[in-house]
Amino acid sequence: MTAYTVQMEQLPGLLAAWSTQCQVHVPVSLDNGFYDFGPWRPGTEIAFEYDVAYNPLKRFFMPPREDMVVFDLETYSAKPVFAAPNILLFGVHPYDVKAVTQLDQLMESGSVDQNYFSRRDATVIFALTPMAVSETAFWASVGADKVDQGYDLYWTKIGPGTFHVEIGSGKGEELLLAAGPLSPATAGSREAARKAQVRARNLGLRRKLNYDWHETPHVMGRSWNASLWHRKAEKCLGCGSCNTVCPTCYCFDIREEVDEKLKTGHRFREWDGCMLNGFALVAGNHNFRPQASERYRHRYMRKGKYIFDKIGELGCVGCGRCVRACTSKIADPCEIFNTLWEESRHEI
Amino acid sequence: METEPVTLTSNETCLLSAKPRIAFFDFAGCEGDQLQIANLEEKLLDILAHVEVVSFREIKTGHGDDYDIAFVEGSITRPEDEERIKEIRSKAKVLVALGACAAIGGINCLKNFMGEGFYRDVVYGPQAGWYRTYAARPLSAVVTVDAEIPGCPIDRLEFARVVKELLLGRTPWLPDYPVCVECKMAGNVCRFDMGKMCLGIITRAGCGACCVTEGAHCWGCRGLFPTANLDAARQVMDRAGFDRRQVQDLMRFFLGDTRAGL
């Protein structure tokens, strides 16, 4: 695989070159001890050693609210709306890359989500080997500490001022060489990158599943009647925060609004979540998951089984955002999967 | 507390004339919600092309008693308020509660937790004995309310939306989920992650989490969302280490008429 070595002092020139073509977003430190992706401008300090981006990166492909159609009530005509800003995400951790490639697969299956892909296709992703891990993450134990696709470049910091950069796509290589030629990677830098990635894996294993993650769908299949669903759901606020911060949750609701002249209007989608009571509410005021415990079980069935049954990977990448976002402290997939595994391991 | 807007029957919406006549009324409150409507400015002018305003003392003189939609601000706090709201109800085909005081009782309900002698004295001073007064309550405690636009003050864009929905014969929609959803959409850092109290976990969304986005916390002014889990919310507050009295004070601030305020 083609790889280059990039020095820290070459970065400002590269970022300046990239920002002429795209909106560049990088991990930055918020002033309250958290990190998130923010727009890069000359002088922006990139938080290479961030633990996790506070908010999920799905917002770049599925904004919280997005127009889909504009319509005219006088001519009874409508036309679709597609937005595709050129975006470059620099410094995305592998588990978040994995979340994006999972969304890619799900948005493509059945009816292709064209709004999603118009944004996705205009996005460049530069992955970064993690150098820190948040207290709630467990990504290494669900196979999300390293990815082999879904990125245009894969950056690994191998020294105080040196990066090893693997090429993932032609577009990535073109952008990497945008400010002039770079030194090809050496055997030494490749080895240093490999070690950094092993270090990341060990770091990511501080919290972990107590069994091979591939067993999860079987564990979930045996847990439909587990008492855990009721125990946990009693404390559920039904706030949907576990959904909204989840990098792989993509459900949305569609609504319409007309302008004040009552002549034109727009149809838009907004984030929705299966933990909200109204999510499964249908015509006639029927709710096919009326109990909090049913909604709670559904979310973990999605993460541990239903998504796996579709695409062969867990619907959870172990980022730990939901664990932190749940104020009731009941949304910990690692704890839930471990508990259910423990409870069901002796069953046939 | 039942805060879901009543579904309008097709019969009721059909009763609205081509250019519905609308009127604004106020009870115990600051009239800040009507001010928000006046603040719609150009949008208001566009809306006014579709309605006839027969009464709106904050922006026009004159009063008419012939109206289809009544927008009512303020809480019911005196026995004579009941007679007046019932009369408005009998004339209006659609009655919309405007703002926290009308929709959920709001700040006026603070007095419900005080002795009558105390609040009489604070409000009326030496004339304390001259006036009739009783526990503050939302409009829905006295009359049927067809739709509500909650908030302190209301979100003027939500007012515009509800009016447009009424004009189009649709049932006005309110979010049935908590502020947390909009807070996450706004990308805010959770107040609990910052060690602060917040009522967003039990409060109906629709404000765009404006207070949190501006650096404060949610005060609960839009009322409880229909399936708010108060037991869980109190446990969250406990675990976060907040003083129970403090939590109760915050919950009574706007939510005194609901089971949250107890």
XYZ file of C-alpha atoms in Angstrom:
610
model
C 0.000 0.000 0.000
C 1.338 3.418 -0.920
C 2.315 5.514 2.066
C 4.125 8.755 2.753
C 5.768 10.456 5.671
C 4.496 13.920 6.563
C 6.158 16.342 8.950
C 4.113 18.534 11.312
C 5.517 21.709 9.750
C 4.132 20.656 6.361
C 0.584 20.592 7.736
C -0.302 24.313 7.637
C 0.518 24.411 3.927
C -1.524 21.292 3.263
C -4.515 22.527 5.280
C -4.411 25.855 3.462
C -4.379 24.010 0.118
C -7.272 21.740 1.141
C -9.351 24.623 2.439
C -9.379 26.213 -1.021
C -11.321 23.153 -2.240
C -13.414 22.098 0.768
C -14.654 23.078 4.187
C -12.051 21.421 6.410
C -13.192 20.149 9.834
C -10.709 19.020 12.485
C -10.873 17.809 16.093
C -10.620 20.756 18.463
C -10.724 21.122 22.213
C -13.930 22.649 23.578
C -13.449 24.815 26.654
C -15.094 22.282 28.991
C -12.807 19.280 28.737
C -14.531 17.771 25.701
C -13.550 17.637 22.052
C -15.528 17.972 18.870
C -14.984 18.536 15.178
C -14.937 22.202 14.237
C -14.087 24.204 11.112
C -10.371 24.694 10.488
C -9.017 28.189 9.952
C -5.385 29.328 9.820
C -4.187 29.130 13.415
C -6.719 26.528 14.580
C -5.059 24.153 17.017
C -5.798 20.577 15.986
C -6.391 18.273 18.961
C -4.584 15.216 17.564
C -4.759 13.517 20.973
C -8.523 13.845 21.348
C -10.386 10.919 22.934
C -13.743 11.140 21.146
C -15.661 13.815 19.235
C -18.523 14.900 21.526
C -21.078 14.861 18.718
C -21.394 12.130 16.089
C -20.028 12.766 12.595
C -23.245 11.598 10.926
C -24.286 15.242 11.060
C -22.108 15.900 8.017
C -24.089 13.405 5.906
C -27.458 13.558 7.653
C -27.873 17.017 9.159
C -30.298 17.226 12.108
C -32.740 18.982 9.808
C -32.595 18.880 6.024
C -34.875 20.063 3.254
C -35.825 17.308 0.817
C -38.491 18.853 -1.403
C -39.797 22.344 -2.108
C -43.347 22.618 -3.418
C -45.717 25.177 -4.840
C -49.345 25.090 -3.680
C -50.589 27.166 -6.606
C -49.076 25.166 -9.453
C -49.139 21.826 -7.548
C -45.506 21.298 -8.486
C -42.583 20.032 -6.444
C -38.881 19.604 -6.916
C -36.244 17.733 -4.936
C -33.503 19.498 -2.991
C -29.977 18.109 -2.789
C -27.124 19.740 -0.954
C -23.532 18.650 -1.468
C -20.992 20.939 0.174
C -17.388 19.761 -0.276
C -16.248 18.684 3.157
C -12.976 17.265 4.402
C -12.957 15.568 7.799
C -9.374 15.410 9.036
C -8.599 13.190 12.028
C -11.496 10.734 12.144
C -10.964 7.800 14.504
C -11.419 4.304 12.987
C -14.621 3.520 14.912
C -16.185 6.658 13.441
C -14.968 5.682 9.962
C -16.578 2.304 10.543
C -19.829 4.023 11.511
C -19.770 5.930 8.215
C -19.110 2.817 6.119
C -21.989 1.148 7.947
C -24.291 4.047 7.111
C -23.076 3.818 3.493
C -24.199 0.189 3.311
C -27.548 0.790 4.985
C -28.377 3.922 3.009
C -27.628 2.086 -0.195
C -29.782 -0.966 0.488
C -33.361 -0.945 -0.736
C -34.251 2.519 -1.962
C -31.004 4.497 -2.245
C -31.017 7.565 0.019
C -30.002 10.195 -2.514
C -29.888 13.044 -0.019
C -27.400 11.090 2.049
C -25.199 10.164 -0.895
C -25.165 13.644 -2.397
C -23.449 14.795 0.803
C -21.419 11.642 1.361
C -19.959 11.651 -2.141
C -18.761 15.217 -1.615
C -16.952 14.281 1.612
C -13.321 13.316 2.027
C -12.325 11.375 5.150
C -8.819 11.380 6.608
C -8.665 8.773 9.366
C -6.372 9.074 12.381
C -5.060 6.352 14.697
C -6.380 7.184 18.207
C -3.889 8.317 20.820
C -6.416 8.566 23.629
C -9.600 6.773 24.558
C -12.648 8.096 26.380
C -13.716 6.511 29.674
C -16.856 5.045 28.146
C -15.469 3.622 24.880
C -14.975 -0.068 24.104
C -14.332 0.081 20.350
C -11.342 -2.252 20.302
C -13.455 -5.153 21.556
C -15.982 -4.814 18.752
C -13.340 -4.788 16.024
C -13.435 -1.037 15.416
C -9.880 -0.115 16.420
C -8.674 -0.289 12.824
C -10.438 -0.046 9.469
C -9.272 -1.120 6.039
C -11.750 0.910 4.010
C -13.879 4.024 4.155
C -11.025 6.535 4.290
C -9.153 8.557 1.690
C -6.036 8.809 3.854
C -5.083 7.068 7.118
C -2.867 9.135 9.379
C -0.813 7.702 12.232
C 1.342 9.897 14.422
C 4.676 8.106 14.728
C 6.737 10.785 16.439
C 6.406 14.212 18.047
C 6.316 15.884 14.643
C 5.905 13.015 12.181
C 2.963 11.220 10.601
C 2.815 8.024 8.593
C 0.081 8.439 5.982
C -1.435 5.526 4.067
C -3.289 6.207 0.852
C -6.912 5.017 0.711
C -8.045 6.613 -2.534
C -6.843 8.551 -5.571
C -8.582 11.650 -4.260
C -6.742 11.251 -0.959
C -3.346 10.985 -2.653
C -4.084 13.985 -4.827
C -4.940 16.073 -1.758
C -1.917 14.803 0.157
C 0.410 15.929 -2.625
C -1.476 19.215 -3.137
C 1.312 21.294 -1.573
C 4.254 19.533 -3.208
C 6.027 16.168 -3.193
C 6.452 14.190 0.047
C 8.884 11.507 1.189
C 7.671 7.962 0.585
C 7.253 5.898 3.744
C 10.206 3.776 4.838
C 10.236 0.328 6.403
C 10.940 2.090 9.701
C 7.942 4.409 9.478
C 5.669 1.513 8.521
C 6.824 -0.395 11.596
C 6.363 2.672 13.791
C 2.803 3.059 12.452
C 2.064 -0.605 13.111
C 3.247 -0.202 16.702
C 1.141 2.937 17.160
C -1.887 1.014 15.953
C -1.203 -1.847 18.359
C -0.880 0.750 21.110
C -4.258 2.176 20.077
C -5.808 -1.270 20.244
C -4.461 -1.888 23.739
C -5.680 1.520 24.802
C -9.125 0.751 23.379
C -9.317 -2.534 25.292
C -9.505 -0.837 28.703
C -13.253 -1.435 28.561
C -14.327 -4.480 26.632
C -16.829 -7.176 25.878
C -16.040 -10.304 27.873
C -16.533 -12.513 24.838
C -15.931 -12.481 21.070
C -18.196 -9.786 19.612
C -19.276 -12.169 16.843
C -21.330 -14.005 19.493
C -23.498 -10.946 20.126
C -26.300 -11.775 17.658
C -26.646 -15.214 19.292
C -26.642 -13.651 22.753
C -29.372 -11.248 21.677
C -31.362 -14.039 20.077
C -31.520 -15.748 23.477
C -32.385 -12.571 25.393
C -35.826 -11.567 24.131
C -37.419 -12.335 27.502
C -34.573 -11.068 29.687
C -35.619 -9.204 32.821
C -32.872 -6.658 32.126
C -35.093 -4.799 29.637
C -37.605 -4.000 32.383
C -34.993 -3.184 35.021
C -33.271 -0.671 32.785
C -36.319 0.808 31.062
C -37.842 1.807 34.411
C -35.228 4.521 34.564
C -35.463 5.496 30.900
C -36.329 9.163 30.351
C -37.346 8.480 26.756
C -35.179 11.391 25.655
C -33.631 9.643 22.658
C -30.151 10.943 23.497
C -28.670 7.462 22.950
C -30.112 7.636 19.422
C -29.183 11.188 18.595
C -25.546 10.850 19.681
C -25.146 7.410 18.078
C -22.958 7.547 14.953
C -24.896 4.678 13.351
C -28.494 5.668 14.248
C -30.014 7.222 11.159
C -33.789 7.292 11.669
C -35.662 10.435 10.754
C -39.152 11.877 10.652
C -40.533 13.822 7.703
C -42.676 16.931 8.059
C -43.848 19.812 5.911
C -44.333 23.511 6.455
C -45.741 26.204 4.197
C -44.640 29.821 4.031
C -46.637 32.692 5.560
C -48.217 33.539 2.212
C -49.554 29.937 2.055
C -48.189 29.638 -1.486
C -44.993 27.619 -1.273
C -43.565 25.194 1.214
C -40.892 22.661 1.981
C -40.726 19.057 3.092
C -37.879 18.342 5.472
C -36.543 15.509 7.573
C -35.399 15.692 11.158
C -33.550 13.265 13.395
C -35.865 10.812 15.109
C -35.091 7.930 17.457
C -36.619 4.589 18.417
C -36.389 5.474 22.110
C -38.909 8.286 21.673
C -42.472 7.297 22.467
C -43.848 8.796 19.258
C -41.396 6.924 17.013
C -43.626 3.882 16.534
C -46.875 5.823 16.668
C -48.957 5.256 13.551
C -52.331 6.313 12.177
C -55.246 5.782 14.512
C -53.045 6.553 17.521
C -51.686 2.990 17.557
C -48.210 2.514 18.953
C -46.562 -0.773 18.145
C -43.943 -0.345 20.884
C -45.965 1.355 23.628
C -43.819 0.202 26.582
C -40.479 1.798 27.448
C -39.054 -1.722 27.894
C -40.062 -2.660 24.346
C -38.399 0.446 22.957
C -35.319 -0.174 25.067
C -35.043 -3.798 23.931
C -35.584 -2.774 20.325
C -32.611 -0.415 20.363
C -30.220 -3.115 21.612
C -31.689 -5.708 19.260
C -30.932 -3.279 16.418
C -27.372 -2.754 17.619
C -26.639 -6.378 18.505
C -28.666 -8.427 16.045
C -30.852 -6.803 13.384
C -28.038 -4.806 11.754
C -25.762 -7.853 11.959
C -28.396 -9.946 10.205
C -28.415 -7.389 7.359
C -24.724 -6.615 6.837
C -22.673 -8.929 9.049
C -21.388 -6.338 11.495
C -22.596 -4.985 14.819
C -24.723 -1.845 14.757
C -22.500 -0.567 17.567
C -18.931 0.631 16.969
C -18.146 1.051 20.676
C -17.619 4.826 20.617
C -19.242 5.143 24.047
C -21.128 8.360 23.236
C -24.488 6.936 24.381
C -22.954 5.789 27.663
C -22.008 9.372 28.445
C -25.106 11.032 26.951
C -27.593 8.968 28.959
C -28.278 11.033 32.073
C -30.037 8.030 33.637
C -26.896 5.928 33.060
C -28.751 2.975 31.584
C -27.443 3.139 27.998
C -24.200 1.171 28.118
C -24.069 -1.397 25.286
C -20.869 -2.918 26.692
C -22.464 -3.544 30.082
C -25.735 -4.734 28.553
C -24.107 -7.155 26.107
C -21.839 -8.507 28.862
C -24.761 -8.968 31.261
C -26.895 -10.744 28.661
C -23.941 -12.919 27.649
C -23.374 -13.857 31.289
C -27.070 -14.607 31.801
C -27.411 -16.695 28.652
C -24.018 -18.350 28.188
C -25.060 -21.631 29.734
C -28.198 -21.909 27.631
C -28.124 -24.014 24.513
C -51.286 16.633 33.501
C -53.007 16.237 30.172
C -51.200 18.628 27.845
C -51.893 17.051 24.476
C -53.824 19.369 22.192
C -57.290 18.130 21.411
C -57.672 16.848 17.880
C -59.949 19.119 15.902
C -62.857 17.366 14.289
C -63.305 17.998 10.584
C -66.568 19.644 11.559
C -64.761 22.241 13.653
C -62.186 23.126 11.027
C -64.894 23.380 8.367
C -66.619 25.933 10.527
C -63.725 28.319 9.958
C -64.713 30.876 7.365
C -62.580 31.588 4.301
C -60.972 34.456 6.170
C -61.208 33.456 9.820
C -61.721 36.173 12.391
C -59.203 35.990 15.192
C -59.090 37.642 18.594
C -56.505 37.845 21.371
C -57.323 37.822 25.073
C -55.231 37.916 28.204
C -55.615 36.776 31.774
C -52.944 36.680 34.520
C -49.694 37.109 32.624
C -47.354 39.699 31.204
C -48.685 39.818 27.617
C -45.187 38.893 26.497
C -46.549 36.240 24.161
C -48.620 38.769 22.253
C -45.495 40.904 22.066
C -43.724 37.958 20.432
C -46.479 37.863 17.820
C -46.102 41.590 17.152
C -42.366 40.863 16.771
C -43.111 38.618 13.789
C -43.243 41.894 11.840
C -43.217 41.112 8.090
C -44.271 37.499 8.604
C -47.207 38.808 10.634
C -48.274 41.037 7.736
C -48.286 38.004 5.428
C -50.369 36.015 7.913
C -52.778 38.917 8.380
C -53.641 38.703 4.685
C -55.395 35.428 5.494
C -57.226 36.420 8.675
C -59.236 39.256 10.066
C -58.138 40.498 13.476
C -61.133 41.633 15.485
C -59.336 42.119 18.778
C -55.639 42.529 19.609
C -55.116 45.368 22.033
C -51.338 45.282 21.826
C -51.321 46.228 18.158
C -54.735 47.750 17.358
C -57.631 49.632 18.884
C -61.214 48.444 18.837
C -62.763 45.132 19.853
C -65.193 42.758 18.194
C -67.109 39.882 19.773
C -67.493 37.922 16.561
C -64.482 35.643 16.220
C -63.593 32.134 15.037
C -60.248 31.610 16.724
C -59.454 32.910 20.194
C -55.814 33.101 21.254
C -55.746 33.322 25.010
C -52.759 34.304 27.099
C -52.446 34.081 30.884
C -53.614 31.843 33.723
C -56.926 31.627 35.495
C -56.290 33.013 38.999
C -59.644 34.421 40.135
C -63.200 33.055 40.197
C -64.336 35.834 37.823
C -61.692 34.722 35.280
C -63.659 31.509 34.926
C -66.789 33.298 33.784
C -64.848 35.348 31.271
C -62.937 32.404 29.742
C -66.153 30.376 29.521
C -67.781 33.200 27.604
C -64.799 33.392 25.220
C -64.960 29.633 24.804
C -68.657 29.781 23.922
C -67.993 32.303 21.143
C -64.827 30.761 19.680
C -64.861 27.811 17.332
C -61.189 27.178 18.138
C -59.487 28.173 21.372
C -55.705 28.272 21.494
C -53.774 28.605 24.758
C -50.909 30.997 24.215
C -47.789 30.705 26.339
C -46.822 28.960 29.557
C -49.340 30.728 31.828
C -52.290 29.710 29.651
C -51.032 26.283 28.609
C -49.533 24.913 31.832
C -50.235 27.514 34.540
C -46.600 28.556 34.538
C -45.039 30.983 36.975
C -48.414 32.034 38.388
C -48.641 28.613 40.017
C -45.788 29.546 42.361
C -48.463 31.064 44.581
C -50.151 27.687 44.919
C -47.312 26.638 47.201
C -47.650 29.667 49.486
C -50.196 30.567 52.121
C -53.046 32.703 50.796
C -52.466 35.418 53.399
C -48.845 35.721 52.321
C -49.401 36.147 48.594
C -52.433 38.384 49.097
C -50.283 40.670 51.166
C -47.367 40.608 48.685
C -49.582 41.299 45.661
C -52.241 43.647 47.001
C -50.654 45.139 50.135
C -53.109 47.090 52.287
C -55.934 46.318 49.840
C -55.419 42.567 50.325
C -58.992 42.021 51.404
C -60.593 43.751 48.404
C -59.931 41.119 45.755
C -61.032 37.604 45.115
C -58.266 35.153 44.251
C -57.664 31.412 44.172
C -55.044 28.879 43.074
C -53.594 29.657 39.638
C -54.395 27.149 36.904
C -54.085 26.692 33.147
C -57.020 27.334 30.808
C -57.533 23.612 30.331
C -58.516 23.310 34.007
C -61.605 25.383 33.254
C -62.482 25.053 29.549
C -61.690 22.792 26.599
C -58.521 23.913 24.851
C -58.171 22.933 21.179
C -54.496 23.691 20.720
C -51.638 25.133 22.674
C -48.517 27.071 21.901
C -46.443 26.659 25.051
C -43.322 28.489 26.208
C -42.278 31.554 28.162
C -42.395 33.385 25.983
C -43.799 31.505 23.005
C -41.548 30.833 20.035
C -43.010 33.221 17.484
C -42.150 30.902 14.600
C -44.101 28.162 16.331
C -47.048 30.558 16.596
C -46.773 31.234 12.854
C -46.646 27.509 12.144
C -49.691 26.683 14.301
C -51.697 29.491 12.691
C -50.753 28.223 9.224
C -51.751 24.700 10.211
C -55.127 25.950 11.460
C -55.650 27.939 8.250
C -54.919 24.842 6.182
C -57.340 22.765 8.237
C -54.612 20.624 9.785
C -54.355 19.569 13.408
C -51.689 21.746 15.026
C -48.592 19.711 15.813
C -46.389 19.926 18.874
C -43.265 17.871 19.517
C -44.073 14.978 21.880
C -40.427 14.469 22.829
C -38.133 16.313 25.256
C -35.749 19.225 24.724
C -32.791 16.767 24.786
C -33.561 15.880 21.170
C -33.208 19.480 20.005
C -30.214 20.021 22.272
C -28.397 17.161 20.534
C -29.484 18.529 17.165
C -27.933 21.852 18.154
C -24.710 20.050 19.152
C -24.732 21.419 22.705
C -22.695 19.937 25.522
C -25.170 18.400 27.992
C -25.652 20.517 31.120
C -25.331 17.360 33.243
C -21.883 16.786 31.692
C -21.056 20.265 32.990
C -22.385 19.481 36.472
C -25.439 21.702 36.046
C -29.146 21.132 36.627
C -31.428 21.093 33.607
C -35.094 20.283 33.035
C -34.620 19.465 29.352
C -34.968 15.764 30.214
C -38.677 16.180 31.062
C -39.668 19.278 29.080
C -41.495 19.357 25.763
C -39.284 20.340 22.829
C -40.138 22.922 20.208
C -37.957 25.790 21.392
C -34.854 24.522 19.603
C -33.210 24.193 23.040
C -32.665 27.956 22.891
C -31.799 28.486 26.564
C -29.137 25.759 26.602
C -27.745 26.913 23.263
C -27.352 30.391 24.764
C -25.457 28.969 27.744
C -28.211 28.626 30.359
C -30.213 25.477 31.218
C -33.780 24.395 30.543
C -36.342 25.852 32.961
C -39.251 23.704 31.821
C -41.340 26.578 30.434
C -42.920 24.434 27.710
C -44.368 21.974 30.207
C -43.841 18.241 30.532
C -43.685 16.172 27.381
C -46.506 13.593 27.433
C -44.450 10.584 28.583
C -41.988 12.419 30.850
C -40.502 10.025 33.439
C -40.360 12.153 36.587
C -39.136 9.374 38.854
C -36.177 8.821 36.562
C -35.552 12.571 36.335
C -35.452 12.883 40.129
C -32.973 9.998 40.321
C -30.801 11.733 37.732
C -30.847 14.907 39.834
C -30.066 12.912 42.990
C -27.141 11.131 41.403
C -25.800 14.410 40.075
C -25.730 15.504 43.710
C -28.215 18.355 43.574
C -29.962 19.482 46.715
C -33.553 18.211 46.696
C -34.914 21.585 47.711
C -33.109 23.204 44.774
C -34.551 20.620 42.401
C -38.051 21.170 43.770
C -37.727 24.931 43.408
C -36.698 24.569 39.762
C -39.509 22.132 39.070
C -42.081 24.435 40.662
C -40.864 27.455 38.724
C -42.925 26.684 35.630
C -44.297 23.212 36.331
C -46.225 23.913 39.536
C -49.546 22.785 38.097
C -48.109 19.436 37.017
C -47.023 16.447 39.064
C -43.413 17.633 38.600
C -43.885 20.493 41.023
C -44.792 18.323 44.018
